[in-house]
């Protein structure tokens, strides 16, 4: 896809790039294609090798370690961004985690530890990082944009999604409350609800192959989506073209969310 320079001159940070198949990477590629300067974070040394391979592909010179559940790490990341850029035009939250055993069997069997972990990583981190980044986001000349990744399992029951669905529901409402809190500073907050894509994270969901087939058969477009389509939708939400859009959950799922059978 050719560039139209949607994000030319903008600077943003993306949390959650793990490998070439991740949706966060598709967003990073789209943002780079549209002219953005990008900073990346990585969770631990195990993921550093992947990030070091990917960062040069999008010209990312700012690559920072960050355990997003640790406030001190978030503070350190945004201090580094402040020193380097002095502002932040966009922030992408593409972080989620639940224990494998919490994604099997009945939701009724969710443990307190598993519930709290999924909620903290998948939902609360958006609030924490947006709060800490707020002064930088407020400095963007034409307003700034925060985009999170969510899923239909936070709106409707999806077999095997369990505690992650509850966490995504919390994430969805966090998007709306944050949009309300930050709108006066011209900071927009939205989320993309992506259809199933064959990522490393998705493979941890029991019955994922059957889910792909079901969506392909039932969705109005009669196909599954590609990661690049999520990246393109994110580029729009991060751009000035979406300057009047906030507090929204944009479904990029070939229309599957509209079907009731």
PDB file of C-alpha atoms in Angstrom:
ATOM      1  CA  UNK A   1       0.000   0.000   0.000  1.00  0.00           C
ATOM      2  CA  UNK A   2       1.397   3.402  -0.968  1.00  0.00           C
ATOM      3  CA  UNK A   3       1.862   6.116   1.624  1.00  0.00           C
ATOM      4  CA  UNK A   4      -0.288   9.212   1.885  1.00  0.00           C
ATOM      5  CA  UNK A   5       1.764  10.788   4.678  1.00  0.00           C
ATOM      6  CA  UNK A   6      -1.077  10.645   7.231  1.00  0.00           C
ATOM      7  CA  UNK A   7       1.343  10.723  10.140  1.00  0.00           C
ATOM      8  CA  UNK A   8       4.147  12.831   8.708  1.00  0.00           C
ATOM      9  CA  UNK A   9       5.884  14.771  11.472  1.00  0.00           C
ATOM     10  CA  UNK A  10       4.229  12.805  14.272  1.00  0.00           C
ATOM     11  CA  UNK A  11       6.063  10.957  17.020  1.00  0.00           C
ATOM     12  CA  UNK A  12       4.603   8.080  18.956  1.00  0.00           C
ATOM     13  CA  UNK A  13       5.349   5.112  21.179  1.00  0.00           C
ATOM     14  CA  UNK A  14       4.054   1.578  20.730  1.00  0.00           C
ATOM     15  CA  UNK A  15       3.828  -0.873  23.615  1.00  0.00           C
ATOM     16  CA  UNK A  16       3.444  -4.552  22.805  1.00  0.00           C
ATOM     17  CA  UNK A  17       5.512  -5.365  19.722  1.00  0.00           C
ATOM     18  CA  UNK A  18       6.685  -8.924  20.296  1.00  0.00           C
ATOM     19  CA  UNK A  19       7.373 -10.375  16.845  1.00  0.00           C
ATOM     20  CA  UNK A  20       6.602  -9.917  13.155  1.00  0.00           C
ATOM     21  CA  UNK A  21       3.167 -11.518  13.474  1.00  0.00           C
ATOM     22  CA  UNK A  22       1.896  -9.293  16.273  1.00  0.00           C
ATOM     23  CA  UNK A  23      -0.810  -6.720  15.624  1.00  0.00           C
ATOM     24  CA  UNK A  24       1.382  -4.144  17.329  1.00  0.00           C
ATOM     25  CA  UNK A  25       4.003  -4.700  14.644  1.00  0.00           C
ATOM     26  CA  UNK A  26       1.409  -4.232  11.902  1.00  0.00           C
ATOM     27  CA  UNK A  27       0.501  -0.912  13.522  1.00  0.00           C
ATOM     28  CA  UNK A  28       4.170   0.063  13.770  1.00  0.00           C
ATOM     29  CA  UNK A  29       4.680  -0.701  10.072  1.00  0.00           C
ATOM     30  CA  UNK A  30       1.618   1.309   9.047  1.00  0.00           C
ATOM     31  CA  UNK A  31       2.618   4.268  11.220  1.00  0.00           C
ATOM     32  CA  UNK A  32       6.142   4.207   9.783  1.00  0.00           C
ATOM     33  CA  UNK A  33       4.804   3.976   6.233  1.00  0.00           C
ATOM     34  CA  UNK A  34       2.673   7.058   6.900  1.00  0.00           C
ATOM     35  CA  UNK A  35       5.671   9.074   8.058  1.00  0.00           C
ATOM     36  CA  UNK A  36       5.680   8.720  11.861  1.00  0.00           C
ATOM     37  CA  UNK A  37       8.774   8.525  14.027  1.00  0.00           C
ATOM     38  CA  UNK A  38       8.314   5.617  16.418  1.00  0.00           C
ATOM     39  CA  UNK A  39       9.642   4.488  19.782  1.00  0.00           C
ATOM     40  CA  UNK A  40       9.280   0.860  20.877  1.00  0.00           C
ATOM     41  CA  UNK A  41       9.342  -0.890  24.223  1.00  0.00           C
ATOM     42  CA  UNK A  42      10.164  -4.474  25.127  1.00  0.00           C
ATOM     43  CA  UNK A  43       9.164  -6.393  28.225  1.00  0.00           C
ATOM     44  CA  UNK A  44      12.319  -8.381  28.981  1.00  0.00           C
ATOM     45  CA  UNK A  45      15.648  -9.579  27.653  1.00  0.00           C
ATOM     46  CA  UNK A  46      13.985 -12.582  25.995  1.00  0.00           C
ATOM     47  CA  UNK A  47      12.166 -10.228  23.617  1.00  0.00           C
ATOM     48  CA  UNK A  48      15.078  -7.835  23.081  1.00  0.00           C
ATOM     49  CA  UNK A  49      16.549  -9.880  20.218  1.00  0.00           C
ATOM     50  CA  UNK A  50      13.262  -9.671  18.290  1.00  0.00           C
ATOM     51  CA  UNK A  51      12.968  -5.933  18.880  1.00  0.00           C
ATOM     52  CA  UNK A  52      16.556  -5.292  17.828  1.00  0.00           C
ATOM     53  CA  UNK A  53      15.818  -7.059  14.535  1.00  0.00           C
ATOM     54  CA  UNK A  54      12.552  -5.204  13.934  1.00  0.00           C
ATOM     55  CA  UNK A  55      13.417  -1.680  15.074  1.00  0.00           C
ATOM     56  CA  UNK A  56      15.693  -0.835  12.102  1.00  0.00           C
ATOM     57  CA  UNK A  57      12.895  -1.776   9.660  1.00  0.00           C
ATOM     58  CA  UNK A  58      10.856   1.179  10.887  1.00  0.00           C
ATOM     59  CA  UNK A  59      13.767   3.442  11.783  1.00  0.00           C
ATOM     60  CA  UNK A  60      13.014   3.216  15.520  1.00  0.00           C
ATOM     61  CA  UNK A  61      15.998   4.711  17.340  1.00  0.00           C
ATOM     62  CA  UNK A  62      14.334   4.825  20.737  1.00  0.00           C
ATOM     63  CA  UNK A  63      13.965   1.259  22.072  1.00  0.00           C
ATOM     64  CA  UNK A  64      13.249   1.045  25.784  1.00  0.00           C
ATOM     65  CA  UNK A  65      12.819  -1.774  28.316  1.00  0.00           C
ATOM     66  CA  UNK A  66       9.491  -1.636  30.136  1.00  0.00           C
ATOM     67  CA  UNK A  67       7.486  -3.906  32.386  1.00  0.00           C
ATOM     68  CA  UNK A  68       4.185  -2.106  31.934  1.00  0.00           C
ATOM     69  CA  UNK A  69       2.757  -3.291  35.257  1.00  0.00           C
ATOM     70  CA  UNK A  70       5.550  -1.439  37.074  1.00  0.00           C
ATOM     71  CA  UNK A  71       4.861   2.284  37.421  1.00  0.00           C
ATOM     72  CA  UNK A  72       8.535   3.075  37.883  1.00  0.00           C
ATOM     73  CA  UNK A  73       9.250   1.535  34.471  1.00  0.00           C
ATOM     74  CA  UNK A  74       6.513   3.595  32.826  1.00  0.00           C
ATOM     75  CA  UNK A  75       7.831   6.761  34.449  1.00  0.00           C
ATOM     76  CA  UNK A  76      11.342   5.983  33.205  1.00  0.00           C
ATOM     77  CA  UNK A  77      10.075   5.324  29.647  1.00  0.00           C
ATOM     78  CA  UNK A  78       8.191   8.599  29.391  1.00  0.00           C
ATOM     79  CA  UNK A  79      11.075  10.532  30.922  1.00  0.00           C
ATOM     80  CA  UNK A  80      13.247   9.153  28.120  1.00  0.00           C
ATOM     81  CA  UNK A  81      10.629  10.155  25.546  1.00  0.00           C
ATOM     82  CA  UNK A  82      10.489  13.642  27.053  1.00  0.00           C
ATOM     83  CA  UNK A  83      14.271  14.023  26.825  1.00  0.00           C
ATOM     84  CA  UNK A  84      14.326  12.794  23.227  1.00  0.00           C
ATOM     85  CA  UNK A  85      11.220  14.432  21.777  1.00  0.00           C
ATOM     86  CA  UNK A  86       9.648  16.762  24.355  1.00  0.00           C
ATOM     87  CA  UNK A  87       6.151  15.704  23.287  1.00  0.00           C
ATOM     88  CA  UNK A  88       4.109  12.691  22.237  1.00  0.00           C
ATOM     89  CA  UNK A  89       1.634  12.668  19.349  1.00  0.00           C
ATOM     90  CA  UNK A  90       0.362   9.151  19.884  1.00  0.00           C
ATOM     91  CA  UNK A  91       0.509   6.131  22.150  1.00  0.00           C
ATOM     92  CA  UNK A  92      -0.469   2.565  21.228  1.00  0.00           C
ATOM     93  CA  UNK A  93      -1.391   0.045  23.926  1.00  0.00           C
ATOM     94  CA  UNK A  94      -1.153  -3.512  22.564  1.00  0.00           C
ATOM     95  CA  UNK A  95      -0.590  -5.421  25.784  1.00  0.00           C
ATOM     96  CA  UNK A  96      -2.627  -8.338  27.123  1.00  0.00           C
ATOM     97  CA  UNK A  97      -1.955 -11.479  29.121  1.00  0.00           C
ATOM     98  CA  UNK A  98      -3.770 -14.237  30.954  1.00  0.00           C
ATOM     99  CA  UNK A  99      -2.521 -17.547  32.275  1.00  0.00           C
ATOM    100  CA  UNK A 100      -3.127 -20.418  29.862  1.00  0.00           C
ATOM    101  CA  UNK A 101      -5.149 -22.332  32.446  1.00  0.00           C
ATOM    102  CA  UNK A 102      -7.504 -19.364  32.785  1.00  0.00           C
ATOM    103  CA  UNK A 103      -8.407 -19.712  29.094  1.00  0.00           C
ATOM    104  CA  UNK A 104      -9.578 -23.304  29.406  1.00  0.00           C
ATOM    105  CA  UNK A 105     -12.832 -24.782  30.645  1.00  0.00           C
ATOM    106  CA  UNK A 106     -15.414 -22.716  32.517  1.00  0.00           C
ATOM    107  CA  UNK A 107     -14.978 -19.054  33.407  1.00  0.00           C
ATOM    108  CA  UNK A 108     -16.535 -20.036  36.739  1.00  0.00           C
ATOM    109  CA  UNK A 109     -13.210 -21.616  37.669  1.00  0.00           C
ATOM    110  CA  UNK A 110     -11.254 -18.374  37.359  1.00  0.00           C
ATOM    111  CA  UNK A 111      -8.844 -17.878  40.239  1.00  0.00           C
ATOM    112  CA  UNK A 112      -8.359 -14.624  42.110  1.00  0.00           C
ATOM    113  CA  UNK A 113      -4.690 -14.477  41.096  1.00  0.00           C
ATOM    114  CA  UNK A 114      -5.465 -15.223  37.449  1.00  0.00           C
ATOM    115  CA  UNK A 115      -8.263 -12.663  37.366  1.00  0.00           C
ATOM    116  CA  UNK A 116      -6.131  -9.931  38.912  1.00  0.00           C
ATOM    117  CA  UNK A 117      -3.179 -10.654  36.631  1.00  0.00           C
ATOM    118  CA  UNK A 118      -5.289 -10.507  33.451  1.00  0.00           C
ATOM    119  CA  UNK A 119      -7.025  -7.338  34.626  1.00  0.00           C
ATOM    120  CA  UNK A 120      -3.797  -5.614  35.616  1.00  0.00           C
ATOM    121  CA  UNK A 121      -1.828  -6.423  32.468  1.00  0.00           C
ATOM    122  CA  UNK A 122      -4.634  -6.186  29.918  1.00  0.00           C
ATOM    123  CA  UNK A 123      -6.696  -3.276  31.249  1.00  0.00           C
ATOM    124  CA  UNK A 124      -5.159  -1.252  34.056  1.00  0.00           C
ATOM    125  CA  UNK A 125      -1.873  -0.665  32.227  1.00  0.00           C
ATOM    126  CA  UNK A 126      -3.719   1.510  29.705  1.00  0.00           C
ATOM    127  CA  UNK A 127      -4.879   3.810  32.494  1.00  0.00           C
ATOM    128  CA  UNK A 128      -1.465   3.882  34.155  1.00  0.00           C
ATOM    129  CA  UNK A 129       0.535   4.664  31.038  1.00  0.00           C
ATOM    130  CA  UNK A 130      -1.976   7.252  29.792  1.00  0.00           C
ATOM    131  CA  UNK A 131      -1.917   9.040  33.145  1.00  0.00           C
ATOM    132  CA  UNK A 132       1.875   9.191  33.173  1.00  0.00           C
ATOM    133  CA  UNK A 133       2.084  10.178  29.488  1.00  0.00           C
ATOM    134  CA  UNK A 134      -0.600  12.850  29.826  1.00  0.00           C
ATOM    135  CA  UNK A 135       1.757  15.860  30.055  1.00  0.00           C
ATOM    136  CA  UNK A 136       3.591  14.726  26.906  1.00  0.00           C
ATOM    137  CA  UNK A 137       0.380  13.977  25.014  1.00  0.00           C
ATOM    138  CA  UNK A 138      -0.972  17.411  25.942  1.00  0.00           C
ATOM    139  CA  UNK A 139       2.004  19.080  24.240  1.00  0.00           C
ATOM    140  CA  UNK A 140       1.095  17.771  20.781  1.00  0.00           C
ATOM    141  CA  UNK A 141       0.370  20.798  18.614  1.00  0.00           C
ATOM    142  CA  UNK A 142      -2.671  19.377  16.818  1.00  0.00           C
ATOM    143  CA  UNK A 143      -3.873  17.098  19.596  1.00  0.00           C
ATOM    144  CA  UNK A 144      -2.802  13.548  20.323  1.00  0.00           C
ATOM    145  CA  UNK A 145      -4.209  10.048  20.064  1.00  0.00           C
ATOM    146  CA  UNK A 146      -4.199   6.941  22.248  1.00  0.00           C
ATOM    147  CA  UNK A 147      -5.204   3.637  20.663  1.00  0.00           C
ATOM    148  CA  UNK A 148      -5.686   0.318  22.454  1.00  0.00           C
ATOM    149  CA  UNK A 149      -6.344  -3.156  21.078  1.00  0.00           C
ATOM    150  CA  UNK A 150      -9.436  -4.965  22.300  1.00  0.00           C
ATOM    151  CA  UNK A 151     -11.616  -7.883  21.176  1.00  0.00           C
ATOM    152  CA  UNK A 152     -15.268  -8.856  20.767  1.00  0.00           C
ATOM    153  CA  UNK A 153     -14.886 -11.221  23.728  1.00  0.00           C
ATOM    154  CA  UNK A 154     -15.221  -8.152  25.940  1.00  0.00           C
ATOM    155  CA  UNK A 155     -18.734  -7.537  24.566  1.00  0.00           C
ATOM    156  CA  UNK A 156     -20.071 -11.051  24.036  1.00  0.00           C
ATOM    157  CA  UNK A 157     -19.221 -14.511  25.320  1.00  0.00           C
ATOM    158  CA  UNK A 158     -16.506 -16.176  23.250  1.00  0.00           C
ATOM    159  CA  UNK A 159     -15.754 -19.803  24.195  1.00  0.00           C
ATOM    160  CA  UNK A 160     -12.365 -20.134  25.848  1.00  0.00           C
ATOM    161  CA  UNK A 161     -11.786 -16.395  26.226  1.00  0.00           C
ATOM    162  CA  UNK A 162     -12.971 -16.398  29.829  1.00  0.00           C
ATOM    163  CA  UNK A 163     -11.097 -14.034  32.131  1.00  0.00           C
ATOM    164  CA  UNK A 164      -9.555 -12.229  29.183  1.00  0.00           C
ATOM    165  CA  UNK A 165     -13.040 -11.278  28.016  1.00  0.00           C
ATOM    166  CA  UNK A 166     -13.735  -9.685  31.380  1.00  0.00           C
ATOM    167  CA  UNK A 167     -10.432  -7.812  31.172  1.00  0.00           C
ATOM    168  CA  UNK A 168     -11.263  -6.576  27.675  1.00  0.00           C
ATOM    169  CA  UNK A 169     -14.644  -5.336  28.910  1.00  0.00           C
ATOM    170  CA  UNK A 170     -12.769  -3.304  31.530  1.00  0.00           C
ATOM    171  CA  UNK A 171     -10.404  -2.049  28.841  1.00  0.00           C
ATOM    172  CA  UNK A 172     -13.322  -0.935  26.661  1.00  0.00           C
ATOM    173  CA  UNK A 173     -14.855   1.105  29.472  1.00  0.00           C
ATOM    174  CA  UNK A 174     -11.443   2.497  30.390  1.00  0.00           C
ATOM    175  CA  UNK A 175     -11.196   3.842  26.844  1.00  0.00           C
ATOM    176  CA  UNK A 176     -14.481   5.710  27.286  1.00  0.00           C
ATOM    177  CA  UNK A 177     -13.676   7.113  30.733  1.00  0.00           C
ATOM    178  CA  UNK A 178     -10.183   8.165  29.638  1.00  0.00           C
ATOM    179  CA  UNK A 179     -11.641   9.835  26.553  1.00  0.00           C
ATOM    180  CA  UNK A 180     -13.912  11.836  28.834  1.00  0.00           C
ATOM    181  CA  UNK A 181     -11.096  12.791  31.199  1.00  0.00           C
ATOM    182  CA  UNK A 182      -8.636  13.816  28.497  1.00  0.00           C
ATOM    183  CA  UNK A 183     -10.829  15.386  25.827  1.00  0.00           C
ATOM    184  CA  UNK A 184     -10.430  18.903  27.189  1.00  0.00           C
ATOM    185  CA  UNK A 185      -6.697  18.631  26.466  1.00  0.00           C
ATOM    186  CA  UNK A 186      -7.390  17.452  22.913  1.00  0.00           C
ATOM    187  CA  UNK A 187      -6.205  13.939  23.702  1.00  0.00           C
ATOM    188  CA  UNK A 188      -8.331  11.313  21.976  1.00  0.00           C
ATOM    189  CA  UNK A 189      -8.672   7.732  23.230  1.00  0.00           C
ATOM    190  CA  UNK A 190     -10.054   4.921  21.077  1.00  0.00           C
ATOM    191  CA  UNK A 191      -9.719   1.166  20.645  1.00  0.00           C
ATOM    192  CA  UNK A 192      -9.676  -1.271  17.748  1.00  0.00           C
ATOM    193  CA  UNK A 193     -11.589  -4.504  18.169  1.00  0.00           C
ATOM    194  CA  UNK A 194      -9.774  -6.783  15.746  1.00  0.00           C
ATOM    195  CA  UNK A 195     -11.145 -10.023  14.397  1.00  0.00           C
ATOM    196  CA  UNK A 196      -9.120 -13.188  14.994  1.00  0.00           C
ATOM    197  CA  UNK A 197      -5.673 -13.083  13.397  1.00  0.00           C
ATOM    198  CA  UNK A 198      -3.127 -15.882  13.534  1.00  0.00           C
ATOM    199  CA  UNK A 199      -0.747 -14.272  16.026  1.00  0.00           C
ATOM    200  CA  UNK A 200       1.392 -15.976  18.651  1.00  0.00           C
ATOM    201  CA  UNK A 201      -0.930 -14.708  21.406  1.00  0.00           C
ATOM    202  CA  UNK A 202      -4.052 -15.977  19.627  1.00  0.00           C
ATOM    203  CA  UNK A 203      -2.668 -19.496  19.443  1.00  0.00           C
ATOM    204  CA  UNK A 204      -3.019 -19.722  23.210  1.00  0.00           C
ATOM    205  CA  UNK A 205      -6.822 -19.632  22.888  1.00  0.00           C
ATOM    206  CA  UNK A 206      -8.384 -23.090  22.875  1.00  0.00           C
ATOM    207  CA  UNK A 207     -10.195 -23.821  19.596  1.00  0.00           C
ATOM    208  CA  UNK A 208      -8.622 -20.895  17.765  1.00  0.00           C
ATOM    209  CA  UNK A 209      -8.571 -22.692  14.392  1.00  0.00           C
ATOM    210  CA  UNK A 210     -12.296 -23.366  14.658  1.00  0.00           C
ATOM    211  CA  UNK A 211     -12.830 -19.703  15.561  1.00  0.00           C
ATOM    212  CA  UNK A 212     -11.043 -18.589  12.406  1.00  0.00           C
ATOM    213  CA  UNK A 213     -13.211 -20.836  10.264  1.00  0.00           C
ATOM    214  CA  UNK A 214     -16.430 -19.755  11.982  1.00  0.00           C
ATOM    215  CA  UNK A 215     -15.685 -16.060  11.509  1.00  0.00           C
ATOM    216  CA  UNK A 216     -14.709 -16.617   7.880  1.00  0.00           C
ATOM    217  CA  UNK A 217     -17.996 -18.400   7.218  1.00  0.00           C
ATOM    218  CA  UNK A 218     -20.268 -15.976   9.103  1.00  0.00           C
ATOM    219  CA  UNK A 219     -18.723 -12.532   8.593  1.00  0.00           C
ATOM    220  CA  UNK A 220     -20.371 -10.353   5.926  1.00  0.00           C
ATOM    221  CA  UNK A 221     -17.098 -10.126   3.989  1.00  0.00           C
ATOM    222  CA  UNK A 222     -16.762 -13.949   4.105  1.00  0.00           C
ATOM    223  CA  UNK A 223     -13.122 -13.868   5.083  1.00  0.00           C
ATOM    224  CA  UNK A 224     -10.774 -13.382   7.977  1.00  0.00           C
ATOM    225  CA  UNK A 225      -8.930 -10.122   8.362  1.00  0.00           C
ATOM    226  CA  UNK A 226      -5.211  -9.543   7.962  1.00  0.00           C
ATOM    227  CA  UNK A 227      -2.937  -7.840  10.462  1.00  0.00           C
ATOM    228  CA  UNK A 228      -2.226  -5.090   7.934  1.00  0.00           C
ATOM    229  CA  UNK A 229      -5.893  -4.082   8.008  1.00  0.00           C
ATOM    230  CA  UNK A 230      -5.600  -3.441  11.733  1.00  0.00           C
ATOM    231  CA  UNK A 231      -2.464  -1.411  11.090  1.00  0.00           C
ATOM    232  CA  UNK A 232      -4.218   0.732   8.504  1.00  0.00           C
ATOM    233  CA  UNK A 233      -7.209   1.345  10.791  1.00  0.00           C
ATOM    234  CA  UNK A 234      -4.837   2.353  13.575  1.00  0.00           C
ATOM    235  CA  UNK A 235      -3.025   4.778  11.261  1.00  0.00           C
ATOM    236  CA  UNK A 236      -6.366   6.485  10.641  1.00  0.00           C
ATOM    237  CA  UNK A 237      -7.188   6.748  14.361  1.00  0.00           C
ATOM    238  CA  UNK A 238      -3.716   8.095  15.094  1.00  0.00           C
ATOM    239  CA  UNK A 239      -3.990  10.711  12.363  1.00  0.00           C
ATOM    240  CA  UNK A 240      -5.628  14.125  12.183  1.00  0.00           C
ATOM    241  CA  UNK A 241      -8.260  12.600   9.903  1.00  0.00           C
ATOM    242  CA  UNK A 242      -9.766  11.099  13.077  1.00  0.00           C
ATOM    243  CA  UNK A 243      -9.558  14.359  15.039  1.00  0.00           C
ATOM    244  CA  UNK A 244     -13.290  14.224  15.839  1.00  0.00           C
ATOM    245  CA  UNK A 245     -13.279  10.597  16.980  1.00  0.00           C
ATOM    246  CA  UNK A 246     -12.844   9.641  20.626  1.00  0.00           C
ATOM    247  CA  UNK A 247     -14.235   7.105  23.072  1.00  0.00           C
ATOM    248  CA  UNK A 248     -14.968   4.693  20.200  1.00  0.00           C
ATOM    249  CA  UNK A 249     -14.424   0.975  19.701  1.00  0.00           C
ATOM    250  CA  UNK A 250     -13.703   0.496  15.986  1.00  0.00           C
ATOM    251  CA  UNK A 251     -14.405  -3.069  14.851  1.00  0.00           C
ATOM    252  CA  UNK A 252     -12.014  -4.373  12.208  1.00  0.00           C
ATOM    253  CA  UNK A 253     -13.420  -7.866  11.868  1.00  0.00           C
ATOM    254  CA  UNK A 254     -14.923  -8.189   8.376  1.00  0.00           C
ATOM    255  CA  UNK A 255     -18.250  -7.229   9.937  1.00  0.00           C
ATOM    256  CA  UNK A 256     -18.503 -10.272  12.190  1.00  0.00           C
ATOM    257  CA  UNK A 257     -19.628  -8.215  15.216  1.00  0.00           C
ATOM    258  CA  UNK A 258     -22.855  -7.308  13.412  1.00  0.00           C
ATOM    259  CA  UNK A 259     -24.022 -10.916  13.010  1.00  0.00           C
ATOM    260  CA  UNK A 260     -26.385 -12.473  15.579  1.00  0.00           C
ATOM    261  CA  UNK A 261     -26.388 -16.073  14.285  1.00  0.00           C
TER     262      UNK A 261
END
